[in-house]
XYZ file of C-alpha atoms in Angstrom:
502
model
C 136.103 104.561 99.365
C 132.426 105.502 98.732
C 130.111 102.856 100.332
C 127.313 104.616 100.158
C 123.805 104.242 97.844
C 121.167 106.723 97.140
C 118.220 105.400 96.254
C 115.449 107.743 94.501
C 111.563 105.700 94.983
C 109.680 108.461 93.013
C 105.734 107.544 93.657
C 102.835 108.262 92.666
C 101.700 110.539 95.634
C 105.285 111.475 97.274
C 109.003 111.413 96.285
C 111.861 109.586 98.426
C 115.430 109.039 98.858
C 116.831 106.835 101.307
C 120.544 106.147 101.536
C 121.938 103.078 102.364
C 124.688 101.872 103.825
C 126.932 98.893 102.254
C 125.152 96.458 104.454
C 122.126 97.293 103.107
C 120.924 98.862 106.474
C 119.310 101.970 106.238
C 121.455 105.182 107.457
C 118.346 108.132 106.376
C 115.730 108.653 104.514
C 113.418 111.663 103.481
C 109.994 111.964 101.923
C 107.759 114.825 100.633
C 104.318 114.565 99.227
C 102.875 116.731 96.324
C 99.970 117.649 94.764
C 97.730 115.763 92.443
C 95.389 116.730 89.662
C 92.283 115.941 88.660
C 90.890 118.010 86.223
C 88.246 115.755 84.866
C 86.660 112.416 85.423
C 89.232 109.716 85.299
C 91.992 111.786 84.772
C 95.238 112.095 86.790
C 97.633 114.666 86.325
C 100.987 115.585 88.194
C 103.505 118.791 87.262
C 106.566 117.657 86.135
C 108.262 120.040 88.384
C 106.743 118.980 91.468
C 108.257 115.585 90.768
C 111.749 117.266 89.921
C 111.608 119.313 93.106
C 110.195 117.197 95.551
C 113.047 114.324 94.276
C 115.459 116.712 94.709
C 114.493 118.088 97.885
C 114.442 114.580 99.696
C 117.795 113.808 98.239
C 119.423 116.720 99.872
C 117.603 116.175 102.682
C 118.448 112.527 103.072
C 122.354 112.888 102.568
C 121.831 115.703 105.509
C 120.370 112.823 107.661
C 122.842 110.418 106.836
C 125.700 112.889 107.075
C 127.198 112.145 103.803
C 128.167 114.017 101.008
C 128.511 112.881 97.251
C 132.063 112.050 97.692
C 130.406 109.187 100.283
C 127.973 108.101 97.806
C 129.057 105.485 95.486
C 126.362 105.178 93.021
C 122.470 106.540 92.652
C 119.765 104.388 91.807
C 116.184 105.117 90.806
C 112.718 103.682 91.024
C 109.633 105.124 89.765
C 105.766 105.272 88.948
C 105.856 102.906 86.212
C 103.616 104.419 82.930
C 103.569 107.776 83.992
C 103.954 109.868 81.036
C 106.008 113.081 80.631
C 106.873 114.656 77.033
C 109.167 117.955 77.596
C 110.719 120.366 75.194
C 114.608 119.020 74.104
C 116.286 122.229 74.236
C 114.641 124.119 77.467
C 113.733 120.826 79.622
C 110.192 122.505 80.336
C 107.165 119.530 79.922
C 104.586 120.099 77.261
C 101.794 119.061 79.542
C 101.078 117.878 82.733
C 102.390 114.573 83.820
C 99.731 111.646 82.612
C 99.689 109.401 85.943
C 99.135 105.334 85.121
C 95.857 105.738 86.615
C 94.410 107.891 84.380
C 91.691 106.773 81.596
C 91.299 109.578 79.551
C 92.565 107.188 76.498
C 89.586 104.622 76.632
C 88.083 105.556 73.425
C 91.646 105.527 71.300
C 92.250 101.675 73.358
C 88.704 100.620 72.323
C 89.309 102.295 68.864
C 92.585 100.209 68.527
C 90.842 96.874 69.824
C 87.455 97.325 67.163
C 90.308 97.496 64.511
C 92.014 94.470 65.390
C 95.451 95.419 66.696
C 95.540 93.931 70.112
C 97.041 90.365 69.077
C 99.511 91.880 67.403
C 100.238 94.414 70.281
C 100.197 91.282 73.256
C 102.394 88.979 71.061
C 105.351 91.842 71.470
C 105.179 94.046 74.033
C 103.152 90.827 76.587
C 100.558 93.735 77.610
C 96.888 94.277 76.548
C 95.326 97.400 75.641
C 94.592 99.514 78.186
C 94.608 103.075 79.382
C 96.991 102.101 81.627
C 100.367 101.972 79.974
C 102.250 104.942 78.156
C 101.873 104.481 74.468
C 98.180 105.660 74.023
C 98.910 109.087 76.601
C 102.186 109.638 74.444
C 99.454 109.824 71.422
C 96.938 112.009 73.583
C 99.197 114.804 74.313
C 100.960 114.927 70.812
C 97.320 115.124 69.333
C 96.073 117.936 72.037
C 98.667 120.313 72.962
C 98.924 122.349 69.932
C 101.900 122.093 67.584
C 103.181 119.192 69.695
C 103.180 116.778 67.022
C 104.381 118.943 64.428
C 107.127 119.559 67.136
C 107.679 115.960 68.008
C 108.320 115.283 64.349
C 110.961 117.848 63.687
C 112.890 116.154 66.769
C 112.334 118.718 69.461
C 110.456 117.189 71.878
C 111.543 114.231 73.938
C 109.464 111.310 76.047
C 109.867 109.181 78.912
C 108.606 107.644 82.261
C 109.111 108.823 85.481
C 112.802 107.708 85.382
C 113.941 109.267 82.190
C 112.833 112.736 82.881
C 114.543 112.277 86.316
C 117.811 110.671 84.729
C 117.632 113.899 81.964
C 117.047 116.589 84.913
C 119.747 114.787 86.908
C 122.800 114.750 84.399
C 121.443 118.357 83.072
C 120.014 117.276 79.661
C 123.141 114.925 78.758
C 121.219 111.436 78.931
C 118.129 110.673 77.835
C 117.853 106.941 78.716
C 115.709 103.888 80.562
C 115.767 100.324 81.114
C 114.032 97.537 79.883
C 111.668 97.048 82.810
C 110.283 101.052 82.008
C 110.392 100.353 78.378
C 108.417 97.217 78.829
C 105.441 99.116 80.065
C 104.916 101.348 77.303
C 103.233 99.181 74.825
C 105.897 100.892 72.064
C 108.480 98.005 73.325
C 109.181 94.542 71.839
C 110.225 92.673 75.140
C 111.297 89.259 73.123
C 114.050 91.426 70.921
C 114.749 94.262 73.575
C 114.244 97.092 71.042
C 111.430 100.091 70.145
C 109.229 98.356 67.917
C 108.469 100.120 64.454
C 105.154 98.727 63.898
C 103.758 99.670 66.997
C 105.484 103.358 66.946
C 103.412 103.782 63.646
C 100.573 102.266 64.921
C 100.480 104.314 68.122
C 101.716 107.710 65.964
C 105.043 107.943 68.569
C 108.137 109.742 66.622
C 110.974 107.410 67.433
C 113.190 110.312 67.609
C 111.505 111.189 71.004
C 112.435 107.620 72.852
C 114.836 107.290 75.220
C 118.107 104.423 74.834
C 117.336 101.189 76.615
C 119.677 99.914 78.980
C 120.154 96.872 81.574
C 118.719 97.587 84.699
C 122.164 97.983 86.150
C 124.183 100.059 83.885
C 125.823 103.512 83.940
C 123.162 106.109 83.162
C 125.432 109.147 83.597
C 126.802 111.272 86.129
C 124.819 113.906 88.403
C 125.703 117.645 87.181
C 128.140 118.838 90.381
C 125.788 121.659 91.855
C 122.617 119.465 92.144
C 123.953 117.444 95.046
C 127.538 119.036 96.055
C 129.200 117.094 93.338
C 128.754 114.426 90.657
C 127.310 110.982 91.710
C 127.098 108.165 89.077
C 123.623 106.761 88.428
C 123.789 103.014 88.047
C 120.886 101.341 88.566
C 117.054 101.722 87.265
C 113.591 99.980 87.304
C 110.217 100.298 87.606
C 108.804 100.225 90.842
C 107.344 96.823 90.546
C 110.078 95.308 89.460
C 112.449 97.232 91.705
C 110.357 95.602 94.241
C 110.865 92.215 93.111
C 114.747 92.666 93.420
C 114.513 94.429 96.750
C 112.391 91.004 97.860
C 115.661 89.033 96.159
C 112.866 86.666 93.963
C 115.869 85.874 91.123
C 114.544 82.359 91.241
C 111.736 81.287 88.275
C 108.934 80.394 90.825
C 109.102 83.343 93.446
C 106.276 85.554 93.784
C 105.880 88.768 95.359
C 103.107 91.207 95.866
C 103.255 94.759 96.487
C 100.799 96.632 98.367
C 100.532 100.220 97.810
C 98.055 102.623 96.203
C 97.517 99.539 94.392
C 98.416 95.896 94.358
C 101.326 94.512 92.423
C 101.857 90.568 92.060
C 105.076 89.263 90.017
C 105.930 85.672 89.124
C 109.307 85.381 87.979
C 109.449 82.880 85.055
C 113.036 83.037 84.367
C 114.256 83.483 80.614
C 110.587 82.519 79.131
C 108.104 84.919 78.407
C 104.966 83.408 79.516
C 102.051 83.739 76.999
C 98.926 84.440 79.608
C 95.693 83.462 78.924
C 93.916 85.122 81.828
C 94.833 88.462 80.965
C 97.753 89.002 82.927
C 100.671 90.882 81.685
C 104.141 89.582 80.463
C 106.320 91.642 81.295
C 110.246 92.317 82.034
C 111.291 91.346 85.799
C 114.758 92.866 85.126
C 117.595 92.950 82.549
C 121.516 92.514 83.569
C 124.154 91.772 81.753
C 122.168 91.591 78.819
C 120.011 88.780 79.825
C 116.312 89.883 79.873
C 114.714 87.832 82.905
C 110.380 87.727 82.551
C 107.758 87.567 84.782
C 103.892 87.392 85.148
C 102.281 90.503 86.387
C 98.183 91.453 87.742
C 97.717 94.802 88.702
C 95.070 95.753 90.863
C 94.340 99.532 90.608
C 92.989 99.831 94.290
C 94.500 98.751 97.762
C 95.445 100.862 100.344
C 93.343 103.587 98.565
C 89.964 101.752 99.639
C 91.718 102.462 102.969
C 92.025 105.895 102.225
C 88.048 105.853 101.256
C 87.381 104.824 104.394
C 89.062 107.555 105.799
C 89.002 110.504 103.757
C 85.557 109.270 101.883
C 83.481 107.952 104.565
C 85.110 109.400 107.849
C 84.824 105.874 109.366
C 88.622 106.166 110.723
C 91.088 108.622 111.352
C 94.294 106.629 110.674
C 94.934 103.537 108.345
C 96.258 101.784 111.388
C 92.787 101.529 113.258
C 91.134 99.344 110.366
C 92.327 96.199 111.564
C 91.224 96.604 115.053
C 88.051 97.852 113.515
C 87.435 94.858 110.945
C 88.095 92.396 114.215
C 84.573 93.757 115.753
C 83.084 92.804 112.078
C 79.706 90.570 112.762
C 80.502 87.012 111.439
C 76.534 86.412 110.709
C 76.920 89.151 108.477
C 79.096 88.652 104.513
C 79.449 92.359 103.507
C 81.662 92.106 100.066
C 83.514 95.198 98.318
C 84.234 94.982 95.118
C 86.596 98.528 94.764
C 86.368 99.026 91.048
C 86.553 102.735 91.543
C 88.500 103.383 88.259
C 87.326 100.097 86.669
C 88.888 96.509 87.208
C 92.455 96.008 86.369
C 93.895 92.229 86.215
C 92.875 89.374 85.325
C 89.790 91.272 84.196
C 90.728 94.200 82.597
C 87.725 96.450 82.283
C 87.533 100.034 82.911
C 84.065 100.774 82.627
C 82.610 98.923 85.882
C 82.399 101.083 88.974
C 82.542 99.637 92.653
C 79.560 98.266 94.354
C 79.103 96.799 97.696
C 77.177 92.955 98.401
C 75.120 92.031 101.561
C 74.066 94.872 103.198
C 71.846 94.617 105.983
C 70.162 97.092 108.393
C 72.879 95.660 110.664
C 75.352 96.805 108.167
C 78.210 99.399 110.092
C 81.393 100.830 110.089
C 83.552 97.302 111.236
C 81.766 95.568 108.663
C 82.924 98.218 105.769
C 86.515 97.909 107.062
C 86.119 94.435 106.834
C 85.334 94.229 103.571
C 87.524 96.715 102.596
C 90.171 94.633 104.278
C 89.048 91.196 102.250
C 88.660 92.886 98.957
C 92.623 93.514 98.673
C 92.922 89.459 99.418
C 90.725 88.510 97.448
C 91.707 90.575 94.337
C 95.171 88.765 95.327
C 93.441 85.804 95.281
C 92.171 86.000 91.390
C 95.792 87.481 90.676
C 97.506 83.948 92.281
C 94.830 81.614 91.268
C 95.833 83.474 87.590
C 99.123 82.937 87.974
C 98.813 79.472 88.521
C 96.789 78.416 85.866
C 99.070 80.249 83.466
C 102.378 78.716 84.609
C 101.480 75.315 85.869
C 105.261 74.884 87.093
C 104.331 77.561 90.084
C 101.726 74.856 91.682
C 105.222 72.233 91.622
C 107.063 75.285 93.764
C 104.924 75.441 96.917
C 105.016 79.041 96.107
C 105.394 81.034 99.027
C 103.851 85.406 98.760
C 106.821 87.962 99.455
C 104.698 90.994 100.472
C 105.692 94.796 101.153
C 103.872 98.195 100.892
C 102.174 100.366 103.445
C 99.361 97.620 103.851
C 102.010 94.886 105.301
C 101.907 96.395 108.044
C 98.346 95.312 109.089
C 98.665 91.902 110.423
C 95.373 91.207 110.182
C 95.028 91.641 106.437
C 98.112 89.365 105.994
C 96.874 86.628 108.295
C 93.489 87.035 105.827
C 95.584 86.634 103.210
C 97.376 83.631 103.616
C 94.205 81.795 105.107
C 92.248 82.913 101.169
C 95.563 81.816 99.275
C 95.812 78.636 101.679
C 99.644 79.741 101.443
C 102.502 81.243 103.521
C 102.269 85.090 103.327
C 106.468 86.552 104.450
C 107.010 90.062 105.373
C 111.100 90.752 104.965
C 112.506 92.597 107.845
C 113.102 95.809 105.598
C 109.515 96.989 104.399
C 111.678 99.853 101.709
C 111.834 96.751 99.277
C 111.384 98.593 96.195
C 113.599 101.413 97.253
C 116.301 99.018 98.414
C 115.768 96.852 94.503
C 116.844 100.334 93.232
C 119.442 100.479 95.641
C 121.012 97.100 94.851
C 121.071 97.649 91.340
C 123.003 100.487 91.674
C 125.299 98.949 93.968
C 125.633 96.471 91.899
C 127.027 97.932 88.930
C 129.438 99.828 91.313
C 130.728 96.747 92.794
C 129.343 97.866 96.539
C 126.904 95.164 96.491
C 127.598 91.576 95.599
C 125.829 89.254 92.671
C 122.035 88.599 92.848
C 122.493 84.993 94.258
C 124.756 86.727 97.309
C 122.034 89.670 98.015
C 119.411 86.995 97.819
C 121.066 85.645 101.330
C 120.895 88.533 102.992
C 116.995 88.669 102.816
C 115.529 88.287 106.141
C 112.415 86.817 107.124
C 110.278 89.276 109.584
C 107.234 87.090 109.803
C 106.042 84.220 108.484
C 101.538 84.084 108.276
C 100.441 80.761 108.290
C 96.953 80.163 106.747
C 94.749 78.972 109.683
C 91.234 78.914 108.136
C 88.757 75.700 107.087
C 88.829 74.642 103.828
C 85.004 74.881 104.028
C 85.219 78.621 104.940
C 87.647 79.550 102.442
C 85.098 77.936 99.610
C 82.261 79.965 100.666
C 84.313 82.929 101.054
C 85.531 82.789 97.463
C 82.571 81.967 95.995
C 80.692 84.976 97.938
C 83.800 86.849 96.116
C 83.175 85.583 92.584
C 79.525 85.844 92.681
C 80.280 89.805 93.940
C 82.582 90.283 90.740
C 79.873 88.866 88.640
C 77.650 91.199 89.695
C 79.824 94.147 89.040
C 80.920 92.686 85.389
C 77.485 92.514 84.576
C 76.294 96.437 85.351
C 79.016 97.228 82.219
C 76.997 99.032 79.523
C 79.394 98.877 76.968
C 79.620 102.000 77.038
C 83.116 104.451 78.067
């Protein structure tokens, strides 16, 4: 019998597989970065093939590790760059346009357009997100309104949409399913999440041909078979979500209350709030957690655009490091008479203050000023932007103060014990890093397992979670204050240089 899962964690800067074994214990894994494009201020592009072929590529490659073939693998699963937008031609497969990546802000003016006329209450109530740049619905619009003929095209049914996942899911099963689940859906501002459907009002709003959507289905659910020659024969794909929420499964929070942050590129907190959509007022999104059996499960989101990529400043940008791994070390010979603040708006400020205009800036400078104090505060920035994501969360769903909430983390950055030890001293709360860091490739994993009956109910997989290590927050309640407040007064500063201008 198989007892095998693939699991397909297609990111934003590299595409993996891993395959796991029915223990949930890792048997191989491959990964192969690919280029990105930038070919204008604020704009992220990727090629749609690059995705295809580096996915591919790392799934052969995997099963070669692992030393299984399809016949061993009982079920796919995939995770994805959530908002990613690709639009591709329904009869030859081949994309319109480049990939639009979720960090791109090429649609400010048609988001600021749509906010001057009024449409963001109506667009929060149902799909729990603001306007932004961010999400799908407005780069759908851009590329039907600039490659030409494309929405004369999209209107006579020939072209198709979809995240990350659906154009994988269509390449997979060779053009026979063009599908996603509610979690993708949910973050593409075209997507009622309180009656699970494509909303009309907003498809006519945003100028979206339904015809091009994808079917929504549960999170665990049969997407299709793999066409034989892909993979040395056909694997059923059972399981898909976003990479956030994939995440949130792979850190087993099924219980309203739990909380886990994600720490990649960027930094991704979720607050699962069971079967209620919580209405934020502090600009946090409301959002899908995950969908079985029908039952749509919520959660609070903040996004923070940049994490480990003020790492990769220091590196790549400054030339203050050579590897990620030395900033700790480096931080640690920080001067304490010193408070050096970074506030890394370098593509504007995501959640809870949503404004993409404001550019980074850095507070306290002295002549003393060096390299350990810039990793510091490079360091402290992703904590604190935590920090106004938690202190968000809390005031939104007052019930998460009663729950002694303790922060799941994963992501490249968990591996730094010195920014999680900062981080639970600034949240004054227990910080856990799980014993497998692949969270969000091992959510996809169980989800797909699930619906092939290799992997038990969520209550079950939520006992097999295991506990790596546990930061304690060690710092003085007096030091904490003054830290903050150095923090806020930094973000003022930065809110304040906006122009009001895009």
């Amino acid at each position: 019998m198989a007892s095998h899962i693939l699991a397909i964690d297609q990111g934003t800067t590299s595409s993996r597989a891993i395959v796991f074994r029915s223990d949930i214990s890792i048997a191989a894994q491959a990964q192969q970065e690919f280029q990105q494009h930038f070919p204008a201020s604020g704009w992220v592009e990727h090629e749609p093939e690059d995705i295809w072929t580096s996915t591919l590529a790392t799934c052969r490659e995997a099963m070669s590790r692992a030393n299984v073939t399809a016949s061993d693998i009982a079920a796919i699963g995939i995770t994805n760059q959530r908002e990613t937008t690709v639009v591709w031609d329904r009869a030859t497969g081949h994309a319109v346009h480049r990939a639009i990546v979720w960090q791109d802000r090429r649609t400010a003016e048609i988001c600021a357009r749509l906010k001057a006329d009024g449409h963001e209450p109506l667009i929060s109530a149902r799909t729990g997100l603001i306007i932004d740049p961010y999400f799908s619905g407005t780069k759908v619009a851009w590329i039907l309104d600039h490659v030409p003929g494309a929405r004369e095209r999209a209107e006579r049914g020939e072209l198709m949409f979809g995240t990350v996942d659906s154009y994988l899911l269509w390449r997979l099963t060779g053009g026979k399913v063009h599908a996603t689940d509610a979690t993708n859906a949910s973050r593409t501002l075209l997507f009622n999440i309180h009656t699970g459907e494509w909303d009309d009002d907003l498809l006519k709003l945003l100028r979206v041909p339904r015809s091009m959507l994808p079917d929504v289905r549960d999170s665990s659910a049969s997407f299709g078979t793999t066409v034989p020659e892909l993979l040395g024969g056909s694997i059923a794909i059972r399981g898909i979500a976003g990479d956030q929420q994939a995440a949130t499964i792979g850190q087993a929070c099924f219980t309203p209350g739990m909380m886990k942050s994600t720490y990649g590129t960027g930094c991704f907190a979720l607050l699962n709030t069971g079967t209620t959509a919580v209405a934020s007022k502090n600009k946090l999104l409301t959002t899908i957690a995950y969908q079985l059996n029908g039952q749509r499960t919520y959660a609070l989101e903040g996004s923070i655009f940049v994490a480990g990529s003020a790492v990769q400043w220091l590196r790549d940008g400054l030339g203050l490091i050579k590897h990620a791994s030395e900033t700790g070390s480096l931080a640690d010979e920080n001067d304490t008479m010193q408070s050096v603040y970074l506030v890394p708006a370098f593509v504007g400020l995501g959640a809870p203050y949503w404004n993409p205009r404001v550019r980074g800036a850095l507070f306290g400078l002295t002549r003393n000023t060096g390299p350990a104090e810039l990793a510091h505060a490079v360091l402290e920035s992703v904590c604190y932007q935590t920090y106004d994501l938690w202190a968000a969360m809390r005031a939104d769903w007052p019930e998460a103060k009663e729950t002694n909430t303790v922060l799941r983390v994963d992501g490249g950055m968990t591996a730094s014990d010195w920014t999680m030890q900062r981080l639970a001293d600034l949240l004054n709360a227990p910080v856990d890093r799980p014993m497998i860091q692949e969270t969000t490739a091992l959510g996809a994993a169980y989800l797909a397992g699930l619906g092939a009956g290799v992997y038990p109910e969520p209550a079950r997989f939520a006992d097999s979670w295991r506990l790596e290590r546990r930061f304690k927050p060690n710092m003085s309640d007096a030091t904490r204050t003054r830290k903050l407040k150095g923090w806020s007064q930094a973000v003022k500063g930065v809110l304040a240089s906006d122009t009001g201008e895009d």
